Every structure is written in C-alpha cells, then in structure tokens.
Amino acid sequence: MSSAPTAGRAFRALVWFTARRHARVRQLGWVSFGLLALLCGIIFVISNGPVGWRLEGRQRPVANPADEKEPLRMTYKEYGEERLPLYLALPGPPTDFAIRDAVASSYRALMHSEQFLNEYALLNYVRWTVRTLFFTFLMPLLCLAYATGSLGAERESRTLLWLVSRPLPRWALYLAKFLGTLPWCVAVSMIGFAVMCLAGGDLGHTAFAMYWDAVLIGSVAFAALFHLIGAVFRRPSVVGLVYVFFFETLVANLPGSLKQLSLSYYLQSLFYNETAKRLRAVQPQSVEVYAPAAPADAWAALTAATVLLTALGMYLFGRQEAGDEV
C-alpha cells in the first residue's frame, strides 16, 4: 500500500520531473552547442598549427614601418637569429654598444628560457580561450539555454498555470524548478569547458586543472541569475541574451567600481589570481589596471549572489498574481 502524498514527496517529484524534462534540448541549447563546437574547432586548428600559442612563431611588431631596411614580416625567432647580430655589429660609441648588448642579452635570455616560453604559451592560450571566450561568453550562454527554460518554457507552453495549481507554495515551486535545473547548468558548463580544454591539447589540460573550480561556482551563480530572469520576464531568452552580450561583456571590463555588479568580474578575478599564482615568469599586464578581487572575496561574492538571487526569485515568484501565468 503506497504512502499518502505529502508536500515533501511532491517537491522531490517536481525536482525529478524538471531534471528529466531538460533532457530535451531546446533551440537555444543547440545554438550554444553549435557555437561551442565551432570555437573548439578553431582552437584545435590553432593549437596544432605551426605557430600555435607560442611566442617564437609570432610576427614581431615593426618598430619603424617607414624604414625600408626593417623587414615587415619577421617572427621573434627570426629576429633573434638574423637581425640581432646585424644590430650588434653596427658602429657606434662604446656607450651605445653597451646598451645594445644589454638589450640583446635580455632578449636572447628570454628567447632561450624554456620556462618563459612555455608560460607565455599558456598565458596566451588561457587569456583568449578561458577568459575571453568561455568565462565572458560561452558559459553564460550555456547556462542561459537551460536556466531560462525552466519556468520560461512553462509559461510559453501555457502549463505554468497548471503547475501553480498544485498543492505546493509558489516559493517551493520556484526552488524545486531551480534544483532540477541546476545540475544541467553545471554539467553542460563543465563538459563544455572540458571539451574546449581537450581541443587545446597539453595547454588545455593545464588550463582545466587551473580553472575548473571557477567554472563550477560560476555556472551555479549564472544558473541562479537566469532562473530568476525566466520567472520574472515573459521573454527570458531575449532578456538573457541582452544581459550576456551587453552587460556582462561591457560592464565587466569597465574601470571603476561599476564592474563589481557583474558576475563575470568575480570570475575574471579568480582567473587573474590563479594565473598570477601559477605563472611566475610571465604575468598578465592588465592585472593592475583591472584590479581583481581577492580569491576569498570573489568566492564569497559569487556564493552570496547565488543565495540572494535564489531568495529574490522565490519572493518575486511567490507574489505574482494568477493572471501573470497566462
């Protein structure tokens, strides 16, 4: 004989039903996966190309483009092997020779330092793939595809009115839908990050070990934000896309304190702190300009944002009128 239905059983059933429903990928999810596949293909081609992410094969900027003797296309390695000997052989007073010799010695030391070259390649890789592509763009988009569809899809399919008629408080409905959606947001973010790192080869393996925890807490915070957007707005996908492309992309990189309102600011703070800790020979030049938060502060801010956004969503969803569901 089955036990009598209870609010706890109904809550768990709704969590399980929500998790199962997300197994059907919506249109925005396919778009996100397509962009992920495209970017992973580009990263794979660059990582396995003749130059890759290393410094030696990069073209050296021309000091004086008007000088016809200065080659317009020359890599750092070619410059060190071909131009430096000619540069040191130029006639001049002893003081000029001493300065040229000091500059050339420093350049040769860097170009023959395996630690510097390896760390430069890693920094170049994580700066473009992890910080620019994944933290600022792909991870919010992956979470957006699932979190806004939790309640947004219910409203679009006109089943939200049926859902709120169940014998559960509205705040409990909101929480159950969030708990059923959260594992998907975390899973697609972690798997997407792992696939991107896999496309980067050895550099990607190192990057995954450095930043997987930031991806974990970041996906939880973005899931809470987009779940709130899905409960409040009638077109949550549009509002979420505007937030990702404008607010997170622009505000998170502005000088001053305004960027502290962005979740990406704290994710990038974790990125800068971990990068500065791991890379000793090469340091990101924009750390002092960006002024990242301390790791403990960034973790506390993302955790607090998750709790506050979830509590705010439970409050707002609980105060919506019945007419708002149709």
Tab-separated table of C-alpha atoms in Angstrom:
chain	number	residue	atom	x	y	z
A	1	MET	CA	0.000	0.000	0.000
A	2	SER	CA	1.529	3.335	-1.037
A	3	SER	CA	2.005	6.067	1.482
A	4	ALA	CA	-0.169	9.165	1.415
A	5	PRO	CA	1.088	12.044	-0.749
A	6	THR	CA	2.983	14.718	1.136
A	7	ALA	CA	4.425	18.117	0.294
A	8	GLY	CA	7.938	16.671	0.532
A	9	ARG	CA	7.175	13.920	-1.982
A	10	ALA	CA	5.579	16.440	-4.325
A	11	PHE	CA	8.626	18.685	-4.055
A	12	ARG	CA	11.020	15.835	-4.875
A	13	ALA	CA	8.808	14.681	-7.737
A	14	LEU	CA	8.853	18.180	-9.239
A	15	VAL	CA	12.649	18.333	-8.974
A	16	TRP	CA	12.948	14.974	-10.744
A	17	PHE	CA	10.377	15.920	-13.382
A	18	THR	CA	12.236	19.178	-14.127
A	19	ALA	CA	15.571	17.384	-14.450
A	20	ARG	CA	14.092	14.823	-16.842
A	21	ARG	CA	12.379	17.496	-18.914
A	22	HIS	CA	15.683	19.279	-19.541
A	23	ALA	CA	16.967	16.175	-21.325
A	24	ARG	CA	15.097	17.530	-24.345
A	25	VAL	CA	17.418	20.198	-25.702
A	26	ARG	CA	15.674	23.405	-26.762
A	27	GLN	CA	16.629	25.542	-29.738
A	28	LEU	CA	18.889	27.874	-27.775
A	29	GLY	CA	20.705	24.849	-26.403
A	30	TRP	CA	21.506	23.596	-29.900
A	31	VAL	CA	22.752	27.057	-30.855
A	32	SER	CA	25.044	27.075	-27.799
A	33	PHE	CA	26.396	23.620	-28.604
A	34	GLY	CA	26.970	24.656	-32.211
A	35	LEU	CA	28.983	27.700	-31.127
A	36	LEU	CA	30.944	25.530	-28.719
A	37	ALA	CA	31.779	23.056	-31.488
A	38	LEU	CA	32.815	25.870	-33.842
A	39	LEU	CA	35.095	27.514	-31.285
A	40	CYS	CA	36.600	24.173	-30.269
A	41	GLY	CA	37.406	23.520	-33.927
A	42	ILE	CA	39.164	26.886	-34.214
A	43	ILE	CA	41.115	26.254	-31.002
A	44	PHE	CA	42.135	22.797	-32.249
A	45	VAL	CA	43.417	24.217	-35.540
A	46	ILE	CA	45.421	26.947	-33.804
A	47	SER	CA	46.826	24.592	-31.170
A	48	ASN	CA	48.023	22.115	-33.787
A	49	GLY	CA	49.254	24.717	-36.261
A	50	PRO	CA	52.899	25.551	-36.959
A	51	VAL	CA	52.833	28.582	-34.645
A	52	GLY	CA	50.296	27.569	-32.011
A	53	TRP	CA	50.130	29.769	-28.952
A	54	ARG	CA	53.890	30.198	-28.543
A	55	LEU	CA	55.894	33.387	-28.862
A	56	GLU	CA	58.662	32.189	-31.172
A	57	GLY	CA	56.470	31.918	-34.244
A	58	ARG	CA	54.524	35.134	-33.750
A	59	GLN	CA	55.264	38.084	-36.014
A	60	ARG	CA	57.293	40.765	-34.345
A	61	PRO	CA	55.822	44.301	-34.491
A	62	VAL	CA	57.832	46.671	-36.668
A	63	ALA	CA	59.459	49.493	-34.713
A	64	ASN	CA	59.595	51.880	-37.693
A	65	PRO	CA	57.338	50.900	-40.626
A	66	ALA	CA	58.814	53.717	-42.745
A	67	ASP	CA	62.281	52.144	-42.572
A	68	GLU	CA	62.731	50.105	-45.742
A	69	LYS	CA	65.577	48.138	-44.172
A	70	GLU	CA	63.268	46.832	-41.448
A	71	PRO	CA	61.521	43.647	-42.646
A	72	LEU	CA	57.748	43.925	-42.363
A	73	ARG	CA	57.159	40.213	-41.698
A	74	MET	CA	59.571	38.614	-39.268
A	75	THR	CA	58.915	36.319	-36.326
A	76	TYR	CA	60.526	36.735	-32.917
A	77	LYS	CA	62.705	33.707	-33.585
A	78	GLU	CA	63.852	35.034	-36.961
A	79	TYR	CA	64.597	38.400	-35.399
A	80	GLY	CA	66.766	36.816	-32.737
A	81	GLU	CA	68.698	34.742	-35.268
A	82	GLU	CA	69.019	37.201	-38.165
A	83	ARG	CA	68.614	40.785	-37.027
A	84	LEU	CA	70.270	40.869	-33.625
A	85	PRO	CA	73.757	40.015	-34.966
A	86	LEU	CA	73.433	42.831	-37.513
A	87	TYR	CA	72.130	45.140	-34.812
A	88	LEU	CA	75.125	44.468	-32.570
A	89	ALA	CA	77.571	44.897	-35.468
A	90	LEU	CA	76.530	48.492	-36.119
A	91	PRO	CA	79.305	51.022	-35.421
A	92	GLY	CA	78.925	53.459	-32.589
A	93	PRO	CA	80.422	54.788	-29.355
A	94	PRO	CA	81.127	52.335	-26.518
A	95	THR	CA	78.123	53.514	-24.515
A	96	ASP	CA	75.743	52.697	-27.378
A	97	PHE	CA	77.350	49.305	-27.785
A	98	ALA	CA	76.922	48.566	-24.079
A	99	ILE	CA	73.240	49.466	-24.220
A	100	ARG	CA	72.682	47.383	-27.348
A	101	ASP	CA	74.491	44.461	-25.788
A	102	ALA	CA	72.361	44.655	-22.632
A	103	VAL	CA	69.127	44.745	-24.663
A	104	ALA	CA	70.241	41.904	-26.891
A	105	SER	CA	71.352	39.802	-23.939
A	106	SER	CA	67.982	40.196	-22.242
A	107	TYR	CA	66.186	39.296	-25.472
A	108	ARG	CA	68.341	36.226	-26.015
A	109	ALA	CA	67.857	35.144	-22.410
A	110	LEU	CA	64.083	35.281	-22.785
A	111	MET	CA	64.049	33.523	-26.141
A	112	HIS	CA	66.213	30.711	-24.747
A	113	SER	CA	64.286	30.371	-21.469
A	114	GLU	CA	62.058	27.333	-21.799
A	115	GLN	CA	60.115	28.324	-18.680
A	116	PHE	CA	59.323	31.756	-20.084
A	117	LEU	CA	58.295	30.416	-23.490
A	118	ASN	CA	56.083	27.691	-22.003
A	119	GLU	CA	54.401	30.083	-19.584
A	120	TYR	CA	53.879	32.646	-22.336
A	121	ALA	CA	52.143	29.995	-24.474
A	122	LEU	CA	49.915	29.020	-21.548
A	123	LEU	CA	49.082	32.642	-20.773
A	124	ASN	CA	48.276	33.350	-24.415
A	125	TYR	CA	46.016	30.291	-24.544
A	126	VAL	CA	44.055	30.910	-21.339
A	127	ARG	CA	43.724	34.644	-22.000
A	128	TRP	CA	41.873	34.068	-25.261
A	129	THR	CA	40.061	30.796	-24.647
A	130	VAL	CA	39.254	30.694	-20.929
A	131	ARG	CA	38.830	34.375	-20.074
A	132	THR	CA	37.580	35.902	-23.332
A	133	LEU	CA	35.595	33.055	-24.881
A	134	PHE	CA	34.402	30.833	-22.057
A	135	PHE	CA	34.023	32.983	-18.940
A	136	THR	CA	32.558	36.006	-20.710
A	137	PHE	CA	30.551	34.381	-23.489
A	138	LEU	CA	30.133	30.601	-23.665
A	139	MET	CA	29.455	29.727	-20.032
A	140	PRO	CA	26.705	32.361	-19.587
A	141	LEU	CA	25.165	31.226	-22.886
A	142	LEU	CA	25.167	27.548	-21.879
A	143	CYS	CA	23.551	28.336	-18.529
A	144	LEU	CA	21.083	30.670	-20.234
A	145	ALA	CA	19.913	27.898	-22.561
A	146	TYR	CA	18.782	25.750	-19.625
A	147	ALA	CA	18.005	28.089	-16.728
A	148	THR	CA	15.615	30.425	-18.566
A	149	GLY	CA	13.709	27.442	-19.970
A	150	SER	CA	12.817	26.046	-16.577
A	151	LEU	CA	9.910	28.428	-15.905
A	152	GLY	CA	10.018	30.295	-19.206
A	153	ALA	CA	9.113	27.170	-21.185
A	154	GLU	CA	6.248	26.510	-18.783
A	155	ARG	CA	4.875	29.986	-19.452
A	156	GLU	CA	5.327	29.707	-23.229
A	157	SER	CA	3.560	26.329	-23.358
A	158	ARG	CA	0.750	27.603	-21.080
A	159	THR	CA	1.429	24.891	-18.472
A	160	LEU	CA	2.588	27.253	-15.735
A	161	LEU	CA	-0.986	27.843	-14.600
A	162	TRP	CA	-1.415	24.107	-14.142
A	163	LEU	CA	1.856	23.960	-12.223
A	164	VAL	CA	0.956	26.684	-9.712
A	165	SER	CA	-2.378	24.991	-9.044
A	166	ARG	CA	-0.572	22.114	-7.369
A	167	PRO	CA	-0.706	21.951	-3.544
A	168	LEU	CA	2.732	23.484	-3.053
A	169	PRO	CA	3.623	27.070	-2.120
A	170	ARG	CA	4.800	29.123	-5.052
A	171	TRP	CA	8.208	29.698	-3.471
A	172	ALA	CA	8.614	25.902	-3.164
A	173	LEU	CA	7.719	25.522	-6.853
A	174	TYR	CA	10.400	28.049	-7.773
A	175	LEU	CA	13.011	26.307	-5.613
A	176	ALA	CA	12.131	22.854	-6.950
A	177	LYS	CA	12.413	24.028	-10.543
A	178	PHE	CA	15.787	25.617	-9.764
A	179	LEU	CA	17.137	22.477	-8.099
A	180	GLY	CA	16.023	20.423	-11.097
A	181	THR	CA	17.732	22.817	-13.499
A	182	LEU	CA	20.977	23.428	-11.613
A	183	PRO	CA	22.611	20.030	-12.333
A	184	TRP	CA	22.129	20.583	-16.062
A	185	CYS	CA	23.677	24.048	-15.965
A	186	VAL	CA	26.680	22.761	-14.039
A	187	ALA	CA	27.017	19.673	-16.244
A	188	VAL	CA	26.918	21.474	-19.602
A	189	SER	CA	29.330	24.144	-18.337
A	190	MET	CA	31.840	21.639	-17.009
A	191	ILE	CA	31.569	19.370	-20.049
A	192	GLY	CA	31.795	22.348	-22.412
A	193	PHE	CA	34.894	23.606	-20.611
A	194	ALA	CA	36.436	20.134	-20.681
A	195	VAL	CA	35.815	19.823	-24.435
A	196	MET	CA	37.340	23.247	-25.068
A	197	CYS	CA	40.397	22.326	-22.996
A	198	LEU	CA	40.652	18.991	-24.806
A	199	ALA	CA	40.859	20.871	-28.109
A	200	GLY	CA	43.826	22.831	-26.714
A	201	GLY	CA	45.982	19.762	-26.101
A	202	ASP	CA	48.519	19.923	-23.278
A	203	LEU	CA	47.826	23.603	-22.648
A	204	GLY	CA	44.136	22.814	-22.320
A	205	HIS	CA	44.812	20.057	-19.787
A	206	THR	CA	46.743	22.524	-17.646
A	207	ALA	CA	44.008	25.148	-18.031
A	208	PHE	CA	41.314	22.709	-16.891
A	209	ALA	CA	43.257	21.899	-13.733
A	210	MET	CA	43.677	25.626	-13.032
A	211	TYR	CA	40.139	26.911	-13.582
A	212	TRP	CA	37.637	24.055	-13.172
A	213	ASP	CA	36.594	25.287	-9.725
A	214	ALA	CA	35.896	28.777	-11.101
A	215	VAL	CA	33.713	27.221	-13.814
A	216	LEU	CA	31.818	25.286	-11.141
A	217	ILE	CA	30.932	28.261	-8.937
A	218	GLY	CA	30.355	30.480	-11.958
A	219	SER	CA	27.828	28.103	-13.517
A	220	VAL	CA	25.900	27.936	-10.233
A	221	ALA	CA	25.737	31.746	-9.999
A	222	PHE	CA	24.667	32.160	-13.633
A	223	ALA	CA	22.031	29.447	-13.206
A	224	ALA	CA	20.518	31.361	-10.271
A	225	LEU	CA	20.516	34.613	-12.260
A	226	PHE	CA	18.940	33.222	-15.427
A	227	HIS	CA	16.389	31.183	-13.469
A	228	LEU	CA	15.280	34.448	-11.879
A	229	ILE	CA	15.050	36.084	-15.307
A	230	GLY	CA	12.955	33.155	-16.533
A	231	ALA	CA	10.497	33.616	-13.670
A	232	VAL	CA	10.131	37.394	-13.975
A	233	PHE	CA	10.172	38.169	-17.716
A	234	ARG	CA	7.877	36.877	-20.428
A	235	ARG	CA	10.714	36.691	-22.986
A	236	PRO	CA	13.530	35.427	-20.742
A	237	SER	CA	15.765	34.250	-23.585
A	238	VAL	CA	15.809	37.704	-25.173
A	239	VAL	CA	16.447	39.429	-21.841
A	240	GLY	CA	19.181	36.912	-21.031
A	241	LEU	CA	20.905	37.397	-24.388
A	242	VAL	CA	20.861	41.170	-23.938
A	243	TYR	CA	22.382	40.697	-20.487
A	244	VAL	CA	25.129	38.384	-21.786
A	245	PHE	CA	26.126	40.424	-24.832
A	246	PHE	CA	25.900	43.887	-23.307
A	247	PHE	CA	26.062	43.885	-19.533
A	248	GLU	CA	28.491	41.027	-18.958
A	249	THR	CA	30.652	41.926	-21.962
A	250	LEU	CA	30.832	45.682	-21.424
A	251	VAL	CA	30.269	46.412	-17.738
A	252	ALA	CA	32.568	43.637	-16.511
A	253	ASN	CA	35.524	45.303	-18.255
A	254	LEU	CA	34.838	48.928	-17.353
A	255	PRO	CA	37.200	50.769	-14.991
A	256	GLY	CA	35.944	51.799	-11.604
A	257	SER	CA	33.561	50.026	-9.247
A	258	LEU	CA	30.622	49.516	-11.621
A	259	LYS	CA	32.053	46.197	-12.834
A	260	GLN	CA	31.577	44.776	-9.334
A	261	LEU	CA	27.871	44.388	-10.189
A	262	SER	CA	28.796	41.823	-12.840
A	263	LEU	CA	29.243	38.116	-12.174
A	264	SER	CA	31.938	37.968	-14.851
A	265	TYR	CA	34.069	40.397	-12.830
A	266	TYR	CA	34.410	37.891	-10.000
A	267	LEU	CA	35.021	35.031	-12.426
A	268	GLN	CA	37.777	37.022	-14.096
A	269	SER	CA	39.154	37.868	-10.656
A	270	LEU	CA	39.503	34.145	-9.987
A	271	PHE	CA	41.154	33.834	-13.398
A	272	TYR	CA	43.695	36.597	-12.750
A	273	ASN	CA	44.565	35.377	-9.261
A	274	GLU	CA	45.062	31.781	-10.374
A	275	THR	CA	47.086	32.902	-13.401
A	276	ALA	CA	49.341	35.125	-11.303
A	277	LYS	CA	49.889	32.264	-8.836
A	278	ARG	CA	50.798	29.665	-11.473
A	279	LEU	CA	52.764	31.768	-13.970
A	280	ARG	CA	55.914	33.136	-12.378
A	281	ALA	CA	57.982	34.034	-15.439
A	282	VAL	CA	55.096	35.812	-17.208
A	283	GLN	CA	52.499	37.984	-15.514
A	284	PRO	CA	49.296	39.368	-17.084
A	285	GLN	CA	49.876	43.032	-17.881
A	286	SER	CA	46.280	44.063	-17.125
A	287	VAL	CA	46.157	42.842	-13.514
A	288	GLU	CA	46.991	46.227	-12.028
A	289	VAL	CA	44.562	48.006	-14.353
A	290	TYR	CA	41.737	45.510	-13.830
A	291	ALA	CA	42.147	45.440	-10.011
A	292	PRO	CA	40.717	41.943	-9.445
A	293	ALA	CA	39.073	40.974	-6.177
A	294	ALA	CA	40.885	38.635	-3.823
A	295	PRO	CA	40.090	34.925	-4.303
A	296	ALA	CA	38.197	34.668	-0.998
A	297	ASP	CA	36.191	37.801	-1.816
A	298	ALA	CA	35.362	36.518	-5.300
A	299	TRP	CA	34.163	33.172	-3.952
A	300	ALA	CA	32.124	34.897	-1.249
A	301	ALA	CA	30.563	37.294	-3.784
A	302	LEU	CA	29.550	34.507	-6.191
A	303	THR	CA	28.150	32.383	-3.350
A	304	ALA	CA	26.243	35.325	-1.892
A	305	ALA	CA	24.916	36.232	-5.346
A	306	THR	CA	23.590	32.686	-5.792
A	307	VAL	CA	21.791	32.745	-2.435
A	308	LEU	CA	20.410	36.267	-2.867
A	309	LEU	CA	19.224	35.712	-6.436
A	310	THR	CA	17.506	32.470	-5.438
A	311	ALA	CA	15.828	34.102	-2.442
A	312	LEU	CA	14.762	37.070	-4.569
A	313	GLY	CA	13.298	34.751	-7.192
A	314	MET	CA	11.359	32.800	-4.561
A	315	TYR	CA	9.963	36.073	-3.189
A	316	LEU	CA	9.020	37.589	-6.556
A	317	PHE	CA	7.543	34.384	-7.940
A	318	GLY	CA	5.545	33.904	-4.748
A	319	ARG	CA	3.986	37.366	-5.096
A	320	GLN	CA	2.954	37.062	-8.741
A	321	GLU	CA	-0.772	37.112	-9.422
A	322	ALA	CA	-2.617	34.256	-11.053
A	323	GLY	CA	-3.212	36.343	-14.175
A	324	ASP	CA	0.525	36.631	-14.734
A	325	GLU	CA	0.756	32.950	-15.686
A	326	VAL	CA	-1.133	33.280	-18.975
